[in-house]
């Protein structure tokens, strides 16, 4: 491949996460010359969600990929269960969803991204550049005309009619573009670690809730990926109390981990993830559009961030692919994407802020009720479990792909 080919594209996407890879796949499928630039050498990183929701599975069906996709190793969760103050309770029932797949597929995100990229590479207009870290935007008369990236062979400028920022919650694209960010305070952070899995551990649940605290366990085959919610800024205090106390606390949520919690024998095995919820006031300017966490950082609450990022990518392709195939798009075209995706984002972020302020605060709440009222309602009236299933599994305003492939 010659350097000049690398330097000029119709569209350059910064970030090969769920939003960037799906947007790259869909635009290439519609015949748009597109390059996805990803700073890492591979997709194998731990700090990712593993949930593929019914609406994303529906999209895979619309794209003719579902059958092959479901051959990838995954677990199918048809009912969301949680352990709340020691009692196992059903929270969501996916069996009545109006979708082909009535389950959430748990699949390591790297497998999902590898699957998408291997299919995208079949389109001649698709290019994936790994180890390509965008360090700046290129501007001409206030219009974004491309990006500058660090690559193993030095710095490269990628010129494009449209730059899509899909570089996640620490987005350099939105920072360099000077887009205004609205921050919604989140009172929690997450400690992220792994503990081995044994027979007969219980199956996948939503998590273990205890009076304002939460331990999430994601089944990764031979180990549990654990997320423990703590008060924001509270990690140093936890360290001061010492590892044995921390291990005991984990065991108080999930007693079956008692015989192996000592695997957490060094603080370096426990990583701090800061949780953010924010949203750009404007998701675009001339030559630039931000989508996914780059436009709206999501907390892990509800496990909906990946789904939302993918929905943004679908809306982007639906609204822009045909125009982009023929030339540059105007800022009014780009605004249509924000107009379509902003209210579902607001609704979901509103739910997440509520959950963090009122339900999972990371601090022990004084509430001695064995089960909160809303959880008791879900336990007593099975029909109500369809509501959380719909909100989490499909979400507000699901997108359907309708931009035809080029022949
Ligand atoms: C602890 C935690 C757990 C979560 N669990 C879940 C879950 O279970 N389910 C769920 O749906 N959501 C979950 N979320 C939210 C979810 O991770 C995000 O909402 C989702 O990943 C957003 O996708 P994205 O493609 O917009 O961004 P990201 O997934 O962040 O992808 C951005 C990509 O851009 C790349 N990149 C960044 N900067 C550059 C650069 N300068 N140049 C080139 N590439 C760059 C990154 O390497 C990355 O690959 C969780 C979040 C956290 C913090």
PDB file of N, CA, C and O in Angstrom, residues 239-307:
ATOM      1  N   UNK A 239      -6.890   0.650  50.586  1.00  0.00           N
ATOM      2  CA  UNK A 239      -5.511   0.128  50.658  1.00  0.00           C
ATOM      3  C   UNK A 239      -4.984   0.244  52.080  1.00  0.00           C
ATOM      4  O   UNK A 239      -4.306  -0.658  52.586  1.00  0.00           O
ATOM      5  N   UNK A 240      -5.304   1.364  52.733  1.00  0.00           N
ATOM      6  CA  UNK A 240      -4.818   1.559  54.094  1.00  0.00           C
ATOM      7  C   UNK A 240      -5.365   0.478  55.024  1.00  0.00           C
ATOM      8  O   UNK A 240      -4.682   0.014  55.942  1.00  0.00           O
ATOM      9  N   UNK A 241      -6.607   0.055  54.778  1.00  0.00           N
ATOM     10  CA  UNK A 241      -7.190  -0.976  55.643  1.00  0.00           C
ATOM     11  C   UNK A 241      -6.535  -2.339  55.417  1.00  0.00           C
ATOM     12  O   UNK A 241      -6.662  -3.239  56.225  1.00  0.00           O
ATOM     13  N   UNK A 242      -5.893  -2.513  54.247  1.00  0.00           N
ATOM     14  CA  UNK A 242      -5.116  -3.737  54.007  1.00  0.00           C
ATOM     15  C   UNK A 242      -5.844  -4.763  53.149  1.00  0.00           C
ATOM     16  O   UNK A 242      -7.071  -4.795  53.075  1.00  0.00           O
ATOM     17  N   UNK A 243      -5.023  -5.628  52.536  1.00  0.00           N
ATOM     18  CA  UNK A 243      -5.571  -6.636  51.620  1.00  0.00           C
ATOM     19  C   UNK A 243      -6.496  -7.644  52.298  1.00  0.00           C
ATOM     20  O   UNK A 243      -7.559  -7.959  51.738  1.00  0.00           O
ATOM     21  N   UNK A 244      -6.127  -8.165  53.523  1.00  0.00           N
ATOM     22  CA  UNK A 244      -7.021  -9.168  54.134  1.00  0.00           C
ATOM     23  C   UNK A 244      -8.440  -8.630  54.307  1.00  0.00           C
ATOM     24  O   UNK A 244      -9.417  -9.327  54.032  1.00  0.00           O
ATOM     25  N   UNK A 245      -8.553  -7.365  54.723  1.00  0.00           N
ATOM     26  CA  UNK A 245      -9.896  -6.806  54.906  1.00  0.00           C
ATOM     27  C   UNK A 245     -10.636  -6.701  53.567  1.00  0.00           C
ATOM     28  O   UNK A 245     -11.835  -6.973  53.470  1.00  0.00           O
ATOM     29  N   UNK A 246      -9.882  -6.322  52.522  1.00  0.00           N
ATOM     30  CA  UNK A 246     -10.500  -6.218  51.201  1.00  0.00           C
ATOM     31  C   UNK A 246     -10.988  -7.602  50.741  1.00  0.00           C
ATOM     32  O   UNK A 246     -12.108  -7.760  50.238  1.00  0.00           O
ATOM     33  N   UNK A 247     -10.130  -8.605  50.940  1.00  0.00           N
ATOM     34  CA  UNK A 247     -10.514  -9.970  50.548  1.00  0.00           C
ATOM     35  C   UNK A 247     -11.777 -10.410  51.295  1.00  0.00           C
ATOM     36  O   UNK A 247     -12.690 -10.999  50.712  1.00  0.00           O
ATOM     37  N   UNK A 248     -11.824 -10.089  52.595  1.00  0.00           N
ATOM     38  CA  UNK A 248     -13.008 -10.464  53.388  1.00  0.00           C
ATOM     39  C   UNK A 248     -14.264  -9.804  52.845  1.00  0.00           C
ATOM     40  O   UNK A 248     -15.347 -10.394  52.836  1.00  0.00           O
ATOM     41  N   UNK A 249     -14.091  -8.557  52.413  1.00  0.00           N
ATOM     42  CA  UNK A 249     -15.262  -7.845  51.911  1.00  0.00           C
ATOM     43  C   UNK A 249     -15.790  -8.523  50.640  1.00  0.00           C
ATOM     44  O   UNK A 249     -16.995  -8.698  50.463  1.00  0.00           O
ATOM     45  N   UNK A 250     -14.872  -8.939  49.759  1.00  0.00           N
ATOM     46  CA  UNK A 250     -15.291  -9.639  48.530  1.00  0.00           C
ATOM     47  C   UNK A 250     -16.052 -10.913  48.916  1.00  0.00           C
ATOM     48  O   UNK A 250     -17.115 -11.213  48.370  1.00  0.00           O
ATOM     49  N   UNK A 251     -15.517 -11.645  49.893  1.00  0.00           N
ATOM     50  CA  UNK A 251     -16.143 -12.914  50.303  1.00  0.00           C
ATOM     51  C   UNK A 251     -17.522 -12.667  50.927  1.00  0.00           C
ATOM     52  O   UNK A 251     -18.444 -13.468  50.764  1.00  0.00           O
ATOM     53  N   UNK A 252     -17.685 -11.512  51.589  1.00  0.00           N
ATOM     54  CA  UNK A 252     -18.993 -11.249  52.201  1.00  0.00           C
ATOM     55  C   UNK A 252     -20.079 -11.081  51.132  1.00  0.00           C
ATOM     56  O   UNK A 252     -21.261 -11.245  51.401  1.00  0.00           O
ATOM     57  N   UNK A 253     -19.691 -10.773  49.893  1.00  0.00           N
ATOM     58  CA  UNK A 253     -20.674 -10.678  48.802  1.00  0.00           C
ATOM     59  C   UNK A 253     -20.890 -12.035  48.143  1.00  0.00           C
ATOM     60  O   UNK A 253     -22.008 -12.413  47.833  1.00  0.00           O
ATOM     61  N   UNK A 254     -19.798 -12.743  47.876  1.00  0.00           N
ATOM     62  CA  UNK A 254     -19.878 -14.000  47.123  1.00  0.00           C
ATOM     63  C   UNK A 254     -19.050 -15.030  47.881  1.00  0.00           C
ATOM     64  O   UNK A 254     -17.841 -15.186  47.632  1.00  0.00           O
ATOM     65  N   UNK A 255     -19.719 -15.737  48.813  1.00  0.00           N
ATOM     66  CA  UNK A 255     -19.031 -16.666  49.717  1.00  0.00           C
ATOM     67  C   UNK A 255     -18.256 -17.759  48.991  1.00  0.00           C
ATOM     68  O   UNK A 255     -17.243 -18.249  49.491  1.00  0.00           O
ATOM     69  N   UNK A 256     -18.716 -18.139  47.770  1.00  0.00           N
ATOM     70  CA  UNK A 256     -18.049 -19.232  47.057  1.00  0.00           C
ATOM     71  C   UNK A 256     -16.630 -18.860  46.614  1.00  0.00           C
ATOM     72  O   UNK A 256     -15.879 -19.719  46.174  1.00  0.00           O
ATOM     73  N   UNK A 257     -16.255 -17.578  46.745  1.00  0.00           N
ATOM     74  CA  UNK A 257     -14.892 -17.169  46.356  1.00  0.00           C
ATOM     75  C   UNK A 257     -13.887 -17.334  47.506  1.00  0.00           C
ATOM     76  O   UNK A 257     -12.700 -17.074  47.349  1.00  0.00           O
ATOM     77  N   UNK A 258     -14.383 -17.787  48.681  1.00  0.00           N
ATOM     78  CA  UNK A 258     -13.540 -17.831  49.884  1.00  0.00           C
ATOM     79  C   UNK A 258     -12.229 -18.598  49.655  1.00  0.00           C
ATOM     80  O   UNK A 258     -11.161 -18.167  50.081  1.00  0.00           O
ATOM     81  N   UNK A 259     -12.317 -19.738  48.940  1.00  0.00           N
ATOM     82  CA  UNK A 259     -11.129 -20.596  48.812  1.00  0.00           C
ATOM     83  C   UNK A 259     -10.107 -20.057  47.805  1.00  0.00           C
ATOM     84  O   UNK A 259      -9.064 -20.662  47.614  1.00  0.00           O
ATOM     85  N   UNK A 260     -10.417 -18.927  47.123  1.00  0.00           N
ATOM     86  CA  UNK A 260      -9.421 -18.435  46.151  1.00  0.00           C
ATOM     87  C   UNK A 260      -9.252 -16.932  46.145  1.00  0.00           C
ATOM     88  O   UNK A 260      -8.550 -16.379  45.313  1.00  0.00           O
ATOM     89  N   UNK A 261      -9.911 -16.262  47.121  1.00  0.00           N
ATOM     90  CA  UNK A 261      -9.791 -14.799  47.135  1.00  0.00           C
ATOM     91  C   UNK A 261      -8.339 -14.380  47.412  1.00  0.00           C
ATOM     92  O   UNK A 261      -7.907 -13.282  47.061  1.00  0.00           O
ATOM     93  N   UNK A 262      -7.568 -15.327  48.000  1.00  0.00           N
ATOM     94  CA  UNK A 262      -6.164 -15.008  48.297  1.00  0.00           C
ATOM     95  C   UNK A 262      -5.332 -14.850  47.026  1.00  0.00           C
ATOM     96  O   UNK A 262      -4.186 -14.409  47.077  1.00  0.00           O
ATOM     97  N   UNK A 263      -5.919 -15.182  45.873  1.00  0.00           N
ATOM     98  CA  UNK A 263      -5.227 -14.884  44.601  1.00  0.00           C
ATOM     99  C   UNK A 263      -4.965 -13.374  44.479  1.00  0.00           C
ATOM    100  O   UNK A 263      -4.047 -12.946  43.800  1.00  0.00           O
ATOM    101  N   UNK A 264      -5.802 -12.592  45.157  1.00  0.00           N
ATOM    102  CA  UNK A 264      -5.597 -11.134  45.154  1.00  0.00           C
ATOM    103  C   UNK A 264      -4.566 -10.808  46.234  1.00  0.00           C
ATOM    104  O   UNK A 264      -4.886 -10.268  47.288  1.00  0.00           O
ATOM    105  N   UNK A 265      -3.312 -11.182  45.990  1.00  0.00           N
ATOM    106  CA  UNK A 265      -2.297 -11.057  47.036  1.00  0.00           C
ATOM    107  C   UNK A 265      -1.395  -9.840  46.847  1.00  0.00           C
ATOM    108  O   UNK A 265      -0.411  -9.675  47.540  1.00  0.00           O
ATOM    109  N   UNK A 266      -1.746  -8.984  45.893  1.00  0.00           N
ATOM    110  CA  UNK A 266      -0.934  -7.798  45.661  1.00  0.00           C
ATOM    111  C   UNK A 266      -1.831  -6.724  45.047  1.00  0.00           C
ATOM    112  O   UNK A 266      -2.666  -7.035  44.182  1.00  0.00           O
ATOM    113  N   UNK A 267      -1.650  -5.481  45.486  1.00  0.00           N
ATOM    114  CA  UNK A 267      -2.529  -4.408  44.980  1.00  0.00           C
ATOM    115  C   UNK A 267      -2.378  -4.220  43.481  1.00  0.00           C
ATOM    116  O   UNK A 267      -3.275  -3.685  42.815  1.00  0.00           O
ATOM    117  N   UNK A 268      -1.242  -4.665  42.904  1.00  0.00           N
ATOM    118  CA  UNK A 268      -1.066  -4.493  41.456  1.00  0.00           C
ATOM    119  C   UNK A 268      -2.076  -5.350  40.675  1.00  0.00           C
ATOM    120  O   UNK A 268      -2.297  -5.132  39.491  1.00  0.00           O
ATOM    121  N   UNK A 269      -2.710  -6.326  41.353  1.00  0.00           N
ATOM    122  CA  UNK A 269      -3.707  -7.162  40.670  1.00  0.00           C
ATOM    123  C   UNK A 269      -5.094  -6.520  40.697  1.00  0.00           C
ATOM    124  O   UNK A 269      -6.057  -7.091  40.210  1.00  0.00           O
ATOM    125  N   UNK A 270      -5.180  -5.347  41.329  1.00  0.00           N
ATOM    126  CA  UNK A 270      -6.477  -4.680  41.473  1.00  0.00           C
ATOM    127  C   UNK A 270      -6.357  -3.301  40.817  1.00  0.00           C
ATOM    128  O   UNK A 270      -5.570  -2.468  41.257  1.00  0.00           O
ATOM    129  N   UNK A 271      -7.126  -3.107  39.742  1.00  0.00           N
ATOM    130  CA  UNK A 271      -6.976  -1.868  38.964  1.00  0.00           C
ATOM    131  C   UNK A 271      -8.151  -0.934  39.241  1.00  0.00           C
ATOM    132  O   UNK A 271      -9.293  -1.382  39.375  1.00  0.00           O
ATOM    133  N   UNK A 272      -7.822   0.341  39.315  1.00  0.00           N
ATOM    134  CA  UNK A 272      -8.868   1.337  39.572  1.00  0.00           C
ATOM    135  C   UNK A 272      -9.384   1.882  38.240  1.00  0.00           C
ATOM    136  O   UNK A 272      -8.609   2.356  37.416  1.00  0.00           O
ATOM    137  N   UNK A 273     -10.698   1.808  38.036  1.00  0.00           N
ATOM    138  CA  UNK A 273     -11.311   2.420  36.849  1.00  0.00           C
ATOM    139  C   UNK A 273     -12.171   3.580  37.298  1.00  0.00           C
ATOM    140  O   UNK A 273     -13.068   3.402  38.124  1.00  0.00           O
ATOM    141  N   UNK A 274     -11.897   4.754  36.765  1.00  0.00           N
ATOM    142  CA  UNK A 274     -12.739   5.878  37.159  1.00  0.00           C
ATOM    143  C   UNK A 274     -13.999   5.861  36.301  1.00  0.00           C
ATOM    144  O   UNK A 274     -13.936   5.616  35.105  1.00  0.00           O
ATOM    145  N   UNK A 275     -15.120   6.083  36.939  1.00  0.00           N
ATOM    146  CA  UNK A 275     -16.398   6.063  36.223  1.00  0.00           C
ATOM    147  C   UNK A 275     -16.802   7.503  35.923  1.00  0.00           C
ATOM    148  O   UNK A 275     -16.705   8.380  36.787  1.00  0.00           O
ATOM    149  N   UNK A 276     -17.238   7.727  34.691  1.00  0.00           N
ATOM    150  CA  UNK A 276     -17.664   9.065  34.293  1.00  0.00           C
ATOM    151  C   UNK A 276     -19.019   8.978  33.609  1.00  0.00           C
ATOM    152  O   UNK A 276     -19.310   7.987  32.939  1.00  0.00           O
ATOM    153  N   UNK A 277     -19.799  10.031  33.752  1.00  0.00           N
ATOM    154  CA  UNK A 277     -20.969  10.201  32.881  1.00  0.00           C
ATOM    155  C   UNK A 277     -20.885  11.639  32.376  1.00  0.00           C
ATOM    156  O   UNK A 277     -20.841  12.583  33.173  1.00  0.00           O
ATOM    157  N   UNK A 278     -20.786  11.800  31.094  1.00  0.00           N
ATOM    158  CA  UNK A 278     -20.769  13.148  30.530  1.00  0.00           C
ATOM    159  C   UNK A 278     -21.334  13.132  29.124  1.00  0.00           C
ATOM    160  O   UNK A 278     -21.578  12.065  28.556  1.00  0.00           O
ATOM    161  N   UNK A 279     -21.519  14.327  28.566  1.00  0.00           N
ATOM    162  CA  UNK A 279     -22.116  14.410  27.224  1.00  0.00           C
ATOM    163  C   UNK A 279     -21.655  15.701  26.567  1.00  0.00           C
ATOM    164  O   UNK A 279     -21.582  16.737  27.233  1.00  0.00           O
ATOM    165  N   UNK A 280     -21.327  15.617  25.300  1.00  0.00           N
ATOM    166  CA  UNK A 280     -20.975  16.837  24.571  1.00  0.00           C
ATOM    167  C   UNK A 280     -22.234  17.666  24.329  1.00  0.00           C
ATOM    168  O   UNK A 280     -23.291  17.113  24.043  1.00  0.00           O
ATOM    169  N   UNK A 281     -22.051  18.997  24.401  1.00  0.00           N
ATOM    170  CA  UNK A 281     -23.191  19.864  24.044  1.00  0.00           C
ATOM    171  C   UNK A 281     -23.437  19.743  22.535  1.00  0.00           C
ATOM    172  O   UNK A 281     -24.550  19.529  22.089  1.00  0.00           O
ATOM    173  N   UNK A 282     -22.365  19.888  21.757  1.00  0.00           N
ATOM    174  CA  UNK A 282     -22.461  19.675  20.307  1.00  0.00           C
ATOM    175  C   UNK A 282     -21.596  18.490  19.936  1.00  0.00           C
ATOM    176  O   UNK A 282     -20.417  18.455  20.279  1.00  0.00           O
ATOM    177  N   UNK A 283     -22.155  17.546  19.202  1.00  0.00           N
ATOM    178  CA  UNK A 283     -21.414  16.336  18.860  1.00  0.00           C
ATOM    179  C   UNK A 283     -20.603  16.520  17.572  1.00  0.00           C
ATOM    180  O   UNK A 283     -19.896  15.609  17.138  1.00  0.00           O
ATOM    181  N   UNK A 284     -20.730  17.703  16.954  1.00  0.00           N
ATOM    182  CA  UNK A 284     -20.069  17.867  15.651  1.00  0.00           C
ATOM    183  C   UNK A 284     -19.622  19.309  15.428  1.00  0.00           C
ATOM    184  O   UNK A 284     -20.048  20.228  16.137  1.00  0.00           O
ATOM    185  N   UNK A 285     -18.742  19.476  14.474  1.00  0.00           N
ATOM    186  CA  UNK A 285     -18.422  20.765  13.895  1.00  0.00           C
ATOM    187  C   UNK A 285     -18.033  20.466  12.455  1.00  0.00           C
ATOM    188  O   UNK A 285     -18.016  19.289  12.056  1.00  0.00           O
ATOM    189  N   UNK A 286     -17.712  21.478  11.660  1.00  0.00           N
ATOM    190  CA  UNK A 286     -17.400  21.227  10.243  1.00  0.00           C
ATOM    191  C   UNK A 286     -16.333  20.149  10.115  1.00  0.00           C
ATOM    192  O   UNK A 286     -15.236  20.276  10.665  1.00  0.00           O
ATOM    193  N   UNK A 287     -16.650  19.079   9.417  1.00  0.00           N
ATOM    194  CA  UNK A 287     -15.668  18.021   9.144  1.00  0.00           C
ATOM    195  C   UNK A 287     -15.495  17.003  10.248  1.00  0.00           C
ATOM    196  O   UNK A 287     -14.670  16.089  10.110  1.00  0.00           O
ATOM    197  N   UNK A 288     -16.264  17.120  11.351  1.00  0.00           N
ATOM    198  CA  UNK A 288     -16.037  16.230  12.500  1.00  0.00           C
ATOM    199  C   UNK A 288     -17.353  15.849  13.185  1.00  0.00           C
ATOM    200  O   UNK A 288     -18.207  16.696  13.422  1.00  0.00           O
ATOM    201  N   UNK A 289     -17.457  14.550  13.529  1.00  0.00           N
ATOM    202  CA  UNK A 289     -18.598  14.061  14.305  1.00  0.00           C
ATOM    203  C   UNK A 289     -18.063  13.143  15.392  1.00  0.00           C
ATOM    204  O   UNK A 289     -17.173  12.329  15.137  1.00  0.00           O
ATOM    205  N   UNK A 290     -18.576  13.273  16.620  1.00  0.00           N
ATOM    206  CA  UNK A 290     -18.212  12.333  17.689  1.00  0.00           C
ATOM    207  C   UNK A 290     -19.390  11.410  17.974  1.00  0.00           C
ATOM    208  O   UNK A 290     -20.547  11.865  17.987  1.00  0.00           O
ATOM    209  N   UNK A 291     -19.084  10.136  18.197  1.00  0.00           N
ATOM    210  CA  UNK A 291     -20.131   9.173  18.543  1.00  0.00           C
ATOM    211  C   UNK A 291     -19.634   8.272  19.683  1.00  0.00           C
ATOM    212  O   UNK A 291     -18.458   8.288  20.025  1.00  0.00           O
ATOM    213  N   UNK A 292     -20.541   7.471  20.233  1.00  0.00           N
ATOM    214  CA  UNK A 292     -20.167   6.558  21.316  1.00  0.00           C
ATOM    215  C   UNK A 292     -19.695   7.343  22.534  1.00  0.00           C
ATOM    216  O   UNK A 292     -20.099   8.494  22.762  1.00  0.00           O
ATOM    217  N   UNK A 293     -18.837   6.706  23.328  1.00  0.00           N
ATOM    218  CA  UNK A 293     -18.368   7.350  24.566  1.00  0.00           C
ATOM    219  C   UNK A 293     -17.642   8.667  24.305  1.00  0.00           C
ATOM    220  O   UNK A 293     -17.532   9.500  25.199  1.00  0.00           O
ATOM    221  N   UNK A 294     -17.112   8.855  23.117  1.00  0.00           N
ATOM    222  CA  UNK A 294     -16.459  10.122  22.783  1.00  0.00           C
ATOM    223  C   UNK A 294     -17.472  11.266  22.830  1.00  0.00           C
ATOM    224  O   UNK A 294     -17.143  12.391  23.210  1.00  0.00           O
ATOM    225  N   UNK A 295     -18.730  10.987  22.470  1.00  0.00           N
ATOM    226  CA  UNK A 295     -19.787  12.008  22.536  1.00  0.00           C
ATOM    227  C   UNK A 295     -20.486  11.992  23.879  1.00  0.00           C
ATOM    228  O   UNK A 295     -21.031  13.002  24.326  1.00  0.00           O
ATOM    229  N   UNK A 296     -20.500  10.795  24.541  1.00  0.00           N
ATOM    230  CA  UNK A 296     -21.252  10.673  25.804  1.00  0.00           C
ATOM    231  C   UNK A 296     -20.672   9.510  26.599  1.00  0.00           C
ATOM    232  O   UNK A 296     -20.993   8.359  26.335  1.00  0.00           O
ATOM    233  N   UNK A 297     -19.795   9.782  27.558  1.00  0.00           N
ATOM    234  CA  UNK A 297     -19.200   8.689  28.345  1.00  0.00           C
ATOM    235  C   UNK A 297     -20.273   8.057  29.216  1.00  0.00           C
ATOM    236  O   UNK A 297     -21.041   8.751  29.889  1.00  0.00           O
ATOM    237  N   UNK A 298     -20.305   6.722  29.195  1.00  0.00           N
ATOM    238  CA  UNK A 298     -21.329   5.994  29.943  1.00  0.00           C
ATOM    239  C   UNK A 298     -20.698   5.291  31.129  1.00  0.00           C
ATOM    240  O   UNK A 298     -19.556   4.824  31.058  1.00  0.00           O
ATOM    241  N   UNK A 299     -21.475   5.177  32.194  1.00  0.00           N
ATOM    242  CA  UNK A 299     -21.030   4.378  33.325  1.00  0.00           C
ATOM    243  C   UNK A 299     -21.369   2.914  33.010  1.00  0.00           C
ATOM    244  O   UNK A 299     -22.169   2.625  32.127  1.00  0.00           O
ATOM    245  N   UNK A 300     -20.770   1.968  33.759  1.00  0.00           N
ATOM    246  CA  UNK A 300     -21.135   0.567  33.513  1.00  0.00           C
ATOM    247  C   UNK A 300     -22.560   0.223  33.951  1.00  0.00           C
ATOM    248  O   UNK A 300     -23.044  -0.865  33.611  1.00  0.00           O
ATOM    249  N   UNK A 301     -23.232   1.114  34.687  1.00  0.00           N
ATOM    250  CA  UNK A 301     -24.560   0.772  35.239  1.00  0.00           C
ATOM    251  C   UNK A 301     -25.518   0.328  34.137  1.00  0.00           C
ATOM    252  O   UNK A 301     -25.717   1.034  33.151  1.00  0.00           O
ATOM    253  N   UNK A 302     -26.073  -0.848  34.301  1.00  0.00           N
ATOM    254  CA  UNK A 302     -27.026  -1.382  33.315  1.00  0.00           C
ATOM    255  C   UNK A 302     -26.328  -2.063  32.153  1.00  0.00           C
ATOM    256  O   UNK A 302     -26.972  -2.733  31.352  1.00  0.00           O
ATOM    257  N   UNK A 303     -25.019  -1.885  32.028  1.00  0.00           N
ATOM    258  CA  UNK A 303     -24.289  -2.524  30.924  1.00  0.00           C
ATOM    259  C   UNK A 303     -24.840  -2.136  29.565  1.00  0.00           C
ATOM    260  O   UNK A 303     -25.079  -2.988  28.713  1.00  0.00           O
ATOM    261  N   UNK A 304     -25.062  -0.839  29.350  1.00  0.00           N
ATOM    262  CA  UNK A 304     -25.723  -0.418  28.115  1.00  0.00           C
ATOM    263  C   UNK A 304     -24.844   0.431  27.193  1.00  0.00           C
ATOM    264  O   UNK A 304     -25.258   0.801  26.099  1.00  0.00           O
ATOM    265  N   UNK A 305     -23.609   0.726  27.629  1.00  0.00           N
ATOM    266  CA  UNK A 305     -22.763   1.652  26.867  1.00  0.00           C
ATOM    267  C   UNK A 305     -22.389   1.124  25.489  1.00  0.00           C
ATOM    268  O   UNK A 305     -22.351   1.879  24.510  1.00  0.00           O
ATOM    269  N   UNK A 306     -22.118  -0.173  25.397  1.00  0.00           N
ATOM    270  CA  UNK A 306     -21.723  -0.754  24.108  1.00  0.00           C
ATOM    271  C   UNK A 306     -22.892  -0.689  23.139  1.00  0.00           C
ATOM    272  O   UNK A 306     -22.758  -0.288  21.973  1.00  0.00           O
ATOM    273  N   UNK A 307     -24.059  -1.059  23.650  1.00  0.00           N
ATOM    274  CA  UNK A 307     -25.252  -1.035  22.821  1.00  0.00           C
ATOM    275  C   UNK A 307     -25.503   0.370  22.272  1.00  0.00           C
ATOM    276  O   UNK A 307     -25.750   0.567  21.082  1.00  0.00           O
TER     277      UNK A 307
END
